[in-house]
CSV table of N, CA and C in Angstrom, one decimal:
chain,number,residue,atom,x,y,z
A,1,MET,N,-6.2,228.5,-130.8
A,1,MET,CA,-5.6,228.4,-129.5
A,1,MET,C,-6.5,228.8,-128.4
A,2,ALA,N,-7.5,229.6,-128.7
A,2,ALA,CA,-8.4,230.1,-127.6
A,2,ALA,C,-9.2,228.9,-126.9
A,3,LYS,N,-9.4,227.8,-127.6
A,3,LYS,CA,-10.1,226.7,-127.0
A,3,LYS,C,-9.2,225.8,-126.2
A,4,GLU,N,-8.0,225.9,-126.4
A,4,GLU,CA,-7.0,225.0,-125.7
A,4,GLU,C,-6.9,225.4,-124.2
A,5,ARG,N,-6.5,224.4,-123.4
A,5,ARG,CA,-6.1,224.7,-122.0
A,5,ARG,C,-4.6,225.0,-122.1
A,6,VAL,N,-4.3,226.2,-121.7
A,6,VAL,CA,-2.9,226.7,-121.8
A,6,VAL,C,-2.4,227.2,-120.5
A,7,LEU,N,-1.2,226.9,-120.2
A,7,LEU,CA,-0.4,227.4,-119.1
A,7,LEU,C,0.7,228.2,-119.6
A,8,VAL,N,0.9,229.4,-119.2
A,8,VAL,CA,2.1,230.2,-119.6
A,8,VAL,C,2.9,230.3,-118.3
A,9,VAL,N,4.1,229.7,-118.3
A,9,VAL,CA,4.9,229.5,-117.1
A,9,VAL,C,6.2,230.2,-117.2
A,10,ASP,N,6.6,231.0,-116.2
A,10,ASP,CA,7.9,231.6,-116.1
A,10,ASP,C,8.9,230.5,-115.7
A,11,ILE,N,10.2,230.8,-115.9
A,11,ILE,CA,11.3,229.8,-115.6
A,11,ILE,C,11.9,230.2,-114.3
A,12,ASP,N,12.6,231.3,-114.3
A,12,ASP,CA,13.4,231.7,-113.1
A,12,ASP,C,12.5,232.2,-112.0
A,13,GLY,N,12.7,231.6,-110.8
A,13,GLY,CA,11.8,231.9,-109.6
A,13,GLY,C,10.5,231.0,-109.7
A,14,THR,N,10.4,230.2,-110.7
A,14,THR,CA,9.2,229.3,-110.8
A,14,THR,C,9.6,227.9,-111.0
A,15,LEU,N,10.3,227.6,-112.0
A,15,LEU,CA,10.9,226.2,-112.2
A,15,LEU,C,12.2,226.0,-111.6
A,16,CYS,N,12.9,227.1,-111.3
A,16,CYS,CA,14.2,227.0,-110.6
A,16,CYS,C,14.3,228.3,-109.8
A,17,LYS,N,15.2,228.3,-108.8
A,17,LYS,CA,15.4,229.5,-108.0
A,17,LYS,C,16.0,230.6,-108.9
A,18,ILE,N,16.0,231.8,-108.4
A,18,ILE,CA,16.7,232.9,-109.0
A,18,ILE,C,18.2,232.7,-108.8
A,19,LYS,N,19.0,232.8,-109.9
A,19,LYS,CA,20.4,232.5,-109.9
A,19,LYS,C,21.1,233.6,-109.1
A,20,GLY,N,22.0,233.2,-108.2
A,20,GLY,CA,22.9,234.1,-107.5
A,20,GLY,C,24.1,234.5,-108.3
A,21,PRO,N,24.8,235.5,-107.8
A,21,PRO,CA,26.0,236.0,-108.6
A,21,PRO,C,27.1,235.0,-108.8
A,22,GLU,N,27.2,234.0,-108.0
A,22,GLU,CA,28.3,233.1,-108.1
A,22,GLU,C,27.8,231.7,-108.7
A,23,GLU,N,26.5,231.7,-109.2
A,23,GLU,CA,26.0,230.5,-109.7
A,23,GLU,C,25.9,230.5,-111.2
A,24,ASP,N,25.7,229.3,-111.8
A,24,ASP,CA,25.6,229.2,-113.2
A,24,ASP,C,24.2,228.6,-113.5
A,25,TYR,N,23.5,229.2,-114.5
A,25,TYR,CA,22.2,228.8,-114.9
A,25,TYR,C,22.1,227.3,-115.2
A,26,ALA,N,23.1,226.8,-115.8
A,26,ALA,CA,23.1,225.4,-116.2
A,26,ALA,C,23.1,224.4,-115.1
A,27,THR,N,23.5,224.8,-113.9
A,27,THR,CA,23.6,223.9,-112.7
A,27,THR,C,22.5,224.2,-111.7
A,28,LEU,N,21.6,225.1,-112.0
A,28,LEU,CA,20.5,225.3,-111.0
A,28,LEU,C,19.6,224.1,-110.9
A,29,ALA,N,19.1,223.8,-109.7
A,29,ALA,CA,18.2,222.7,-109.5
A,29,ALA,C,16.8,223.0,-110.0
A,30,CYS,N,16.2,222.0,-110.5
A,30,CYS,CA,14.8,222.2,-110.9
A,30,CYS,C,13.9,221.9,-109.7
A,31,ASP,N,12.8,222.7,-109.5
A,31,ASP,CA,11.9,222.5,-108.5
A,31,ASP,C,11.0,221.3,-108.8
A,32,GLN,N,11.2,220.2,-108.1
A,32,GLN,CA,10.6,219.0,-108.4
A,32,GLN,C,9.1,219.0,-108.3
A,33,GLN,N,8.5,219.7,-107.3
A,33,GLN,CA,7.1,219.8,-107.2
A,33,GLN,C,6.5,220.6,-108.4
A,34,MET,N,7.1,221.6,-108.8
A,34,MET,CA,6.6,222.4,-110.0
A,34,MET,C,6.7,221.5,-111.2
A,35,LYS,N,7.8,220.8,-111.4
A,35,LYS,CA,8.0,219.9,-112.5
A,35,LYS,C,6.9,218.8,-112.5
A,36,ALA,N,6.6,218.2,-111.4
A,36,ALA,CA,5.6,217.2,-111.3
A,36,ALA,C,4.2,217.7,-111.7
A,37,ARG,N,3.9,218.9,-111.2
A,37,ARG,CA,2.6,219.5,-111.5
A,37,ARG,C,2.5,219.7,-113.0
A,38,LEU,N,3.6,220.2,-113.7
A,38,LEU,CA,3.5,220.5,-115.1
A,38,LEU,C,3.4,219.2,-115.9
A,39,ILE,N,4.1,218.1,-115.5
A,39,ILE,CA,4.0,216.8,-116.1
A,39,ILE,C,2.6,216.3,-116.1
A,40,ASP,N,2.0,216.4,-114.9
A,40,ASP,CA,0.6,216.0,-114.7
A,40,ASP,C,-0.3,216.7,-115.6
A,41,LEU,N,-0.2,218.0,-115.6
A,41,LEU,CA,-1.2,218.8,-116.5
A,41,LEU,C,-0.9,218.6,-117.9
A,42,HIS,N,0.4,218.5,-118.3
A,42,HIS,CA,0.7,218.2,-119.7
A,42,HIS,C,0.1,216.9,-120.1
A,43,ASP,N,0.2,215.9,-119.3
A,43,ASP,CA,-0.4,214.6,-119.6
A,43,ASP,C,-1.9,214.6,-119.7
A,44,GLN,N,-2.5,215.6,-119.0
A,44,GLN,CA,-4.0,215.8,-119.1
A,44,GLN,C,-4.3,216.6,-120.4
A,45,GLY,N,-3.4,217.0,-121.2
A,45,GLY,CA,-3.7,217.7,-122.4
A,45,GLY,C,-3.4,219.2,-122.4
A,46,TRP,N,-2.9,219.7,-121.3
A,46,TRP,CA,-2.7,221.2,-121.2
A,46,TRP,C,-1.5,221.5,-122.1
A,47,ARG,N,-1.5,222.6,-122.8
A,47,ARG,CA,-0.4,223.1,-123.6
A,47,ARG,C,0.4,224.0,-122.7
A,48,ILE,N,1.7,223.8,-122.6
A,48,ILE,CA,2.6,224.5,-121.7
A,48,ILE,C,3.5,225.4,-122.6
A,49,ILE,N,3.4,226.7,-122.3
A,49,ILE,CA,4.2,227.7,-123.0
A,49,ILE,C,5.1,228.3,-121.9
A,50,LEU,N,6.4,228.2,-122.1
A,50,LEU,CA,7.4,228.8,-121.2
A,50,LEU,C,7.7,230.2,-121.7
A,51,SER,N,7.7,231.2,-120.8
A,51,SER,CA,8.0,232.6,-121.1
A,51,SER,C,9.0,233.1,-120.1
A,52,SER,N,10.1,233.7,-120.7
A,52,SER,CA,11.2,234.1,-119.8
A,52,SER,C,11.7,235.5,-120.2
A,53,SER,N,12.1,236.2,-119.2
A,53,SER,CA,12.9,237.4,-119.4
A,53,SER,C,14.4,237.3,-119.2
A,54,ARG,N,14.8,236.0,-119.1
A,54,ARG,CA,16.2,235.7,-118.8
A,54,ARG,C,17.0,236.4,-120.0
A,55,GLY,N,18.0,237.1,-119.6
A,55,GLY,CA,18.9,237.7,-120.5
A,55,GLY,C,18.5,239.1,-121.0
A,56,MET,N,17.3,239.6,-120.6
A,56,MET,CA,16.8,240.9,-121.1
A,56,MET,C,17.7,242.0,-120.6
A,57,ARG,N,18.1,241.9,-119.3
A,57,ARG,CA,18.9,243.0,-118.8
A,57,ARG,C,20.4,242.8,-119.3
A,58,THR,N,20.9,241.6,-119.3
A,58,THR,CA,22.2,241.3,-119.7
A,58,THR,C,22.5,241.8,-121.2
A,59,TYR,N,21.5,241.5,-122.1
A,59,TYR,CA,21.6,241.8,-123.5
A,59,TYR,C,20.8,243.0,-123.9
A,60,ASP,N,20.4,243.8,-122.9
A,60,ASP,CA,19.7,245.1,-123.2
A,60,ASP,C,18.6,244.9,-124.1
A,61,GLY,N,17.8,243.8,-123.9
A,61,GLY,CA,16.6,243.6,-124.7
A,61,GLY,C,16.8,243.1,-126.1
A,62,ASN,N,18.1,242.8,-126.5
A,62,ASN,CA,18.4,242.4,-127.9
A,62,ASN,C,18.0,240.9,-128.0
A,63,LEU,N,16.8,240.7,-128.6
A,63,LEU,CA,16.3,239.3,-128.7
A,63,LEU,C,17.2,238.4,-129.5
A,64,GLY,N,17.8,238.9,-130.6
A,64,GLY,CA,18.8,238.1,-131.4
A,64,GLY,C,19.9,237.6,-130.5
A,65,GLU,N,20.5,238.4,-129.7
A,65,GLU,CA,21.6,238.0,-128.8
A,65,GLU,C,21.0,237.0,-127.7
A,66,ILE,N,19.8,237.2,-127.2
A,66,ILE,CA,19.2,236.3,-126.2
A,66,ILE,C,19.0,234.9,-126.9
A,67,LEU,N,18.5,234.9,-128.1
A,67,LEU,CA,18.2,233.6,-128.8
A,67,LEU,C,19.5,232.9,-129.0
A,68,ARG,N,20.5,233.6,-129.3
A,68,ARG,CA,21.8,233.0,-129.6
A,68,ARG,C,22.5,232.5,-128.4
A,69,HIS,N,22.5,233.3,-127.3
A,69,HIS,CA,23.4,232.9,-126.1
A,69,HIS,C,22.6,232.3,-125.0
A,70,VAL,N,21.3,232.7,-124.8
A,70,VAL,CA,20.6,232.3,-123.6
A,70,VAL,C,19.7,231.1,-123.9
A,71,LEU,N,19.0,231.1,-125.1
A,71,LEU,CA,18.0,230.0,-125.4
A,71,LEU,C,18.7,228.6,-125.4
A,72,PRO,N,19.9,228.4,-125.9
A,72,PRO,CA,20.5,227.1,-125.9
A,72,PRO,C,20.7,226.6,-124.5
A,73,VAL,N,21.1,227.5,-123.6
A,73,VAL,CA,21.3,227.1,-122.2
A,73,VAL,C,20.0,226.7,-121.5
A,74,VAL,N,18.9,227.5,-121.8
A,74,VAL,CA,17.6,227.2,-121.3
A,74,VAL,C,17.1,225.8,-121.8
A,75,THR,N,17.1,225.6,-123.1
A,75,THR,CA,16.6,224.4,-123.6
A,75,THR,C,17.4,223.1,-123.2
A,76,ALA,N,18.7,223.3,-123.0
A,76,ALA,CA,19.5,222.2,-122.5
A,76,ALA,C,19.1,221.8,-121.1
A,77,TRP,N,18.9,222.9,-120.3
A,77,TRP,CA,18.5,222.7,-118.9
A,77,TRP,C,17.1,222.0,-118.8
A,78,LEU,N,16.2,222.5,-119.6
A,78,LEU,CA,14.8,221.9,-119.6
A,78,LEU,C,14.9,220.4,-120.0
A,79,ASP,N,15.6,220.1,-121.0
A,79,ASP,CA,15.8,218.7,-121.5
A,79,ASP,C,16.4,217.9,-120.4
A,80,GLU,N,17.5,218.4,-119.8
A,80,GLU,CA,18.2,217.6,-118.8
A,80,GLU,C,17.3,217.3,-117.6
A,81,HIS,N,16.4,218.2,-117.3
A,81,HIS,CA,15.5,218.0,-116.1
A,81,HIS,C,14.1,217.4,-116.5
A,82,GLY,N,13.9,217.2,-117.8
A,82,GLY,CA,12.7,216.6,-118.2
A,82,GLY,C,11.4,217.4,-118.0
A,83,VAL,N,11.6,218.7,-118.1
A,83,VAL,CA,10.4,219.6,-118.0
A,83,VAL,C,9.7,219.7,-119.3
A,84,PRO,N,8.4,219.4,-119.2
A,84,PRO,CA,7.6,219.4,-120.5
A,84,PRO,C,7.2,220.8,-120.9
A,85,TYR,N,7.2,221.0,-122.2
A,85,TYR,CA,6.8,222.3,-122.7
A,85,TYR,C,6.5,222.1,-124.2
A,86,ASP,N,5.6,223.0,-124.7
A,86,ASP,CA,5.2,222.9,-126.1
A,86,ASP,C,5.8,224.1,-126.9
A,87,GLU,N,6.0,225.2,-126.2
A,87,GLU,CA,6.6,226.4,-126.8
A,87,GLU,C,7.5,227.1,-125.8
A,88,ILE,N,8.4,227.9,-126.3
A,88,ILE,CA,9.2,228.7,-125.3
A,88,ILE,C,9.3,230.1,-126.0
A,89,TRP,N,9.0,231.1,-125.2
A,89,TRP,CA,9.1,232.5,-125.7
A,89,TRP,C,10.1,233.2,-124.8
A,90,MET,N,11.1,233.7,-125.5
A,90,MET,CA,12.1,234.5,-124.8
A,90,MET,C,11.8,236.0,-125.0
A,91,GLY,N,12.3,236.9,-124.3
A,91,GLY,CA,12.2,238.3,-124.5
A,91,GLY,C,11.0,238.9,-123.7
A,92,LYS,N,10.5,238.2,-122.7
A,92,LYS,CA,9.4,238.8,-121.9
A,92,LYS,C,10.0,240.0,-121.2
A,93,PRO,N,9.3,241.2,-121.3
A,93,PRO,CA,9.8,242.4,-120.7
A,93,PRO,C,10.2,242.1,-119.2
A,94,TRP,N,11.3,242.6,-118.8
A,94,TRP,CA,11.8,242.5,-117.4
A,94,TRP,C,11.4,243.7,-116.7
A,95,PRO,N,10.7,243.6,-115.5
A,95,PRO,CA,10.2,244.8,-114.8
A,95,PRO,C,11.3,245.4,-113.9
A,96,GLY,N,12.5,244.9,-113.9
A,96,GLY,CA,13.5,245.4,-113.0
A,96,GLY,C,13.4,244.7,-111.6
A,97,ARG,N,14.3,245.0,-110.8
A,97,ARG,CA,14.3,244.4,-109.4
A,97,ARG,C,13.1,244.8,-108.6
A,98,ASP,N,12.7,246.0,-108.8
A,98,ASP,CA,11.6,246.6,-107.9
A,98,ASP,C,10.2,246.6,-108.6
A,99,GLY,N,10.1,246.1,-109.9
A,99,GLY,CA,8.9,246.2,-110.6
A,99,GLY,C,8.0,244.9,-110.4
A,100,PHE,N,6.9,244.9,-111.1
A,100,PHE,CA,5.9,243.8,-111.0
A,100,PHE,C,5.3,243.5,-112.3
A,101,TYR,N,4.8,242.3,-112.4
A,101,TYR,CA,3.9,242.0,-113.5
A,101,TYR,C,2.5,242.0,-113.0
A,102,VAL,N,1.6,242.7,-113.6
A,102,VAL,CA,0.2,242.8,-113.2
A,102,VAL,C,-0.7,242.3,-114.3
A,103,ASP,N,-1.5,241.2,-114.0
A,103,ASP,CA,-2.3,240.6,-115.0
A,103,ASP,C,-3.5,239.9,-114.3
A,104,ASP,N,-4.6,239.9,-114.9
A,104,ASP,CA,-5.8,239.3,-114.3
A,104,ASP,C,-5.8,237.8,-114.3
A,105,ARG,N,-4.9,237.2,-115.0
A,105,ARG,CA,-4.8,235.7,-115.1
A,105,ARG,C,-3.6,235.2,-114.4
A,106,THR,N,-3.0,235.9,-113.5
A,106,THR,CA,-1.7,235.6,-112.9
A,106,THR,C,-2.0,234.9,-111.6
A,107,VAL,N,-1.2,233.8,-111.3
A,107,VAL,CA,-1.2,233.2,-110.0
A,107,VAL,C,0.3,233.0,-109.7
A,108,ARG,N,0.6,233.1,-108.4
A,108,ARG,CA,2.0,233.0,-107.9
A,108,ARG,C,2.4,231.5,-107.9
A,109,PRO,N,3.7,231.2,-108.0
A,109,PRO,CA,4.1,229.8,-108.0
A,109,PRO,C,3.5,228.9,-106.9
A,110,ARG,N,3.5,229.4,-105.7
A,110,ARG,CA,3.0,228.6,-104.5
A,110,ARG,C,1.5,228.4,-104.6
A,111,GLU,N,0.8,229.5,-105.1
A,111,GLU,CA,-0.7,229.3,-105.4
A,111,GLU,C,-0.9,228.2,-106.4
A,112,PHE,N,-0.1,228.2,-107.4
A,112,PHE,CA,-0.2,227.1,-108.5
A,112,PHE,C,0.0,225.7,-107.9
A,113,LEU,N,1.0,225.6,-107.0
A,113,LEU,CA,1.3,224.3,-106.4
A,113,LEU,C,0.3,223.9,-105.4
A,114,ASN,N,-0.3,224.8,-104.7
A,114,ASN,CA,-1.1,224.5,-103.5
A,114,ASN,C,-2.6,224.6,-103.7
A,115,ASN,N,-3.1,224.9,-104.9
A,115,ASN,CA,-4.5,225.0,-105.2
A,115,ASN,C,-4.9,224.2,-106.4
A,116,SER,N,-6.2,223.8,-106.4
A,116,SER,CA,-6.7,223.1,-107.5
A,116,SER,C,-6.9,224.1,-108.7
A,117,LEU,N,-7.1,223.6,-109.9
A,117,LEU,CA,-7.4,224.4,-111.0
A,117,LEU,C,-8.6,225.3,-110.8
A,118,GLU,N,-9.7,224.7,-110.2
A,118,GLU,CA,-10.9,225.5,-109.8
A,118,GLU,C,-10.6,226.6,-108.9
A,119,GLU,N,-9.7,226.3,-107.9
A,119,GLU,CA,-9.4,227.3,-106.9
A,119,GLU,C,-8.6,228.4,-107.5
A,120,LEU,N,-7.7,228.1,-108.5
A,120,LEU,CA,-6.9,229.1,-109.2
A,120,LEU,C,-7.8,230.0,-110.0
A,121,ALA,N,-8.8,229.4,-110.7
A,121,ALA,CA,-9.8,230.2,-111.4
A,121,ALA,C,-10.5,231.2,-110.5
A,122,ALA,N,-10.9,230.7,-109.3
A,122,ALA,CA,-11.6,231.6,-108.4
A,122,ALA,C,-10.7,232.7,-107.9
A,123,ILE,N,-9.4,232.4,-107.7
A,123,ILE,CA,-8.4,233.5,-107.3
A,123,ILE,C,-8.4,234.5,-108.4
A,124,CYS,N,-8.3,234.1,-109.6
A,124,CYS,CA,-8.2,235.1,-110.7
A,124,CYS,C,-9.5,235.9,-110.8
A,125,ASP,N,-10.7,235.2,-110.7
A,125,ASP,CA,-12.0,235.9,-110.8
A,125,ASP,C,-12.1,236.9,-109.6
A,126,ARG,N,-11.7,236.5,-108.4
A,126,ARG,CA,-11.8,237.4,-107.3
A,126,ARG,C,-11.0,238.6,-107.4
A,127,ASP,N,-9.8,238.5,-108.0
A,127,ASP,CA,-8.9,239.7,-108.1
A,127,ASP,C,-9.1,240.5,-109.4
A,128,ARG,N,-9.9,240.1,-110.3
A,128,ARG,CA,-10.2,240.8,-111.5
A,128,ARG,C,-10.9,242.1,-111.2
A,129,LEU,N,-10.6,243.2,-111.8
A,129,LEU,CA,-11.2,244.5,-111.5
A,129,LEU,C,-12.6,244.6,-112.1
A,130,LEU,N,-12.8,244.0,-113.3
A,130,LEU,CA,-14.1,244.1,-114.0
A,130,LEU,C,-14.8,242.8,-114.0
């Protein structure tokens, strides 16, 4: 896998907006610009891995419950909207409402949409500590 071109993509807040208290995950709209970019890169041979923390708070990190209750809703939504992916990983640690993910290969959704792959690599290189 090290030689492959791989994108690891979050779902909530990236492919769709963050669900509100009165909303249902199954009816959230798919961000069409993000979907189009993923389709284009997938067609170019990029491997797409979706990684989500959806359900981590609700099911207190119980991956078995998340796979039983959450994953079917996620895969149905992805199929309905035609989002390409090669793998899906549930159980990404949730940093809470006030936490962050810190990683040297991270780009924000808008950066991903508004920059070339070369520019994204430069953003990561610029922000890397070592």
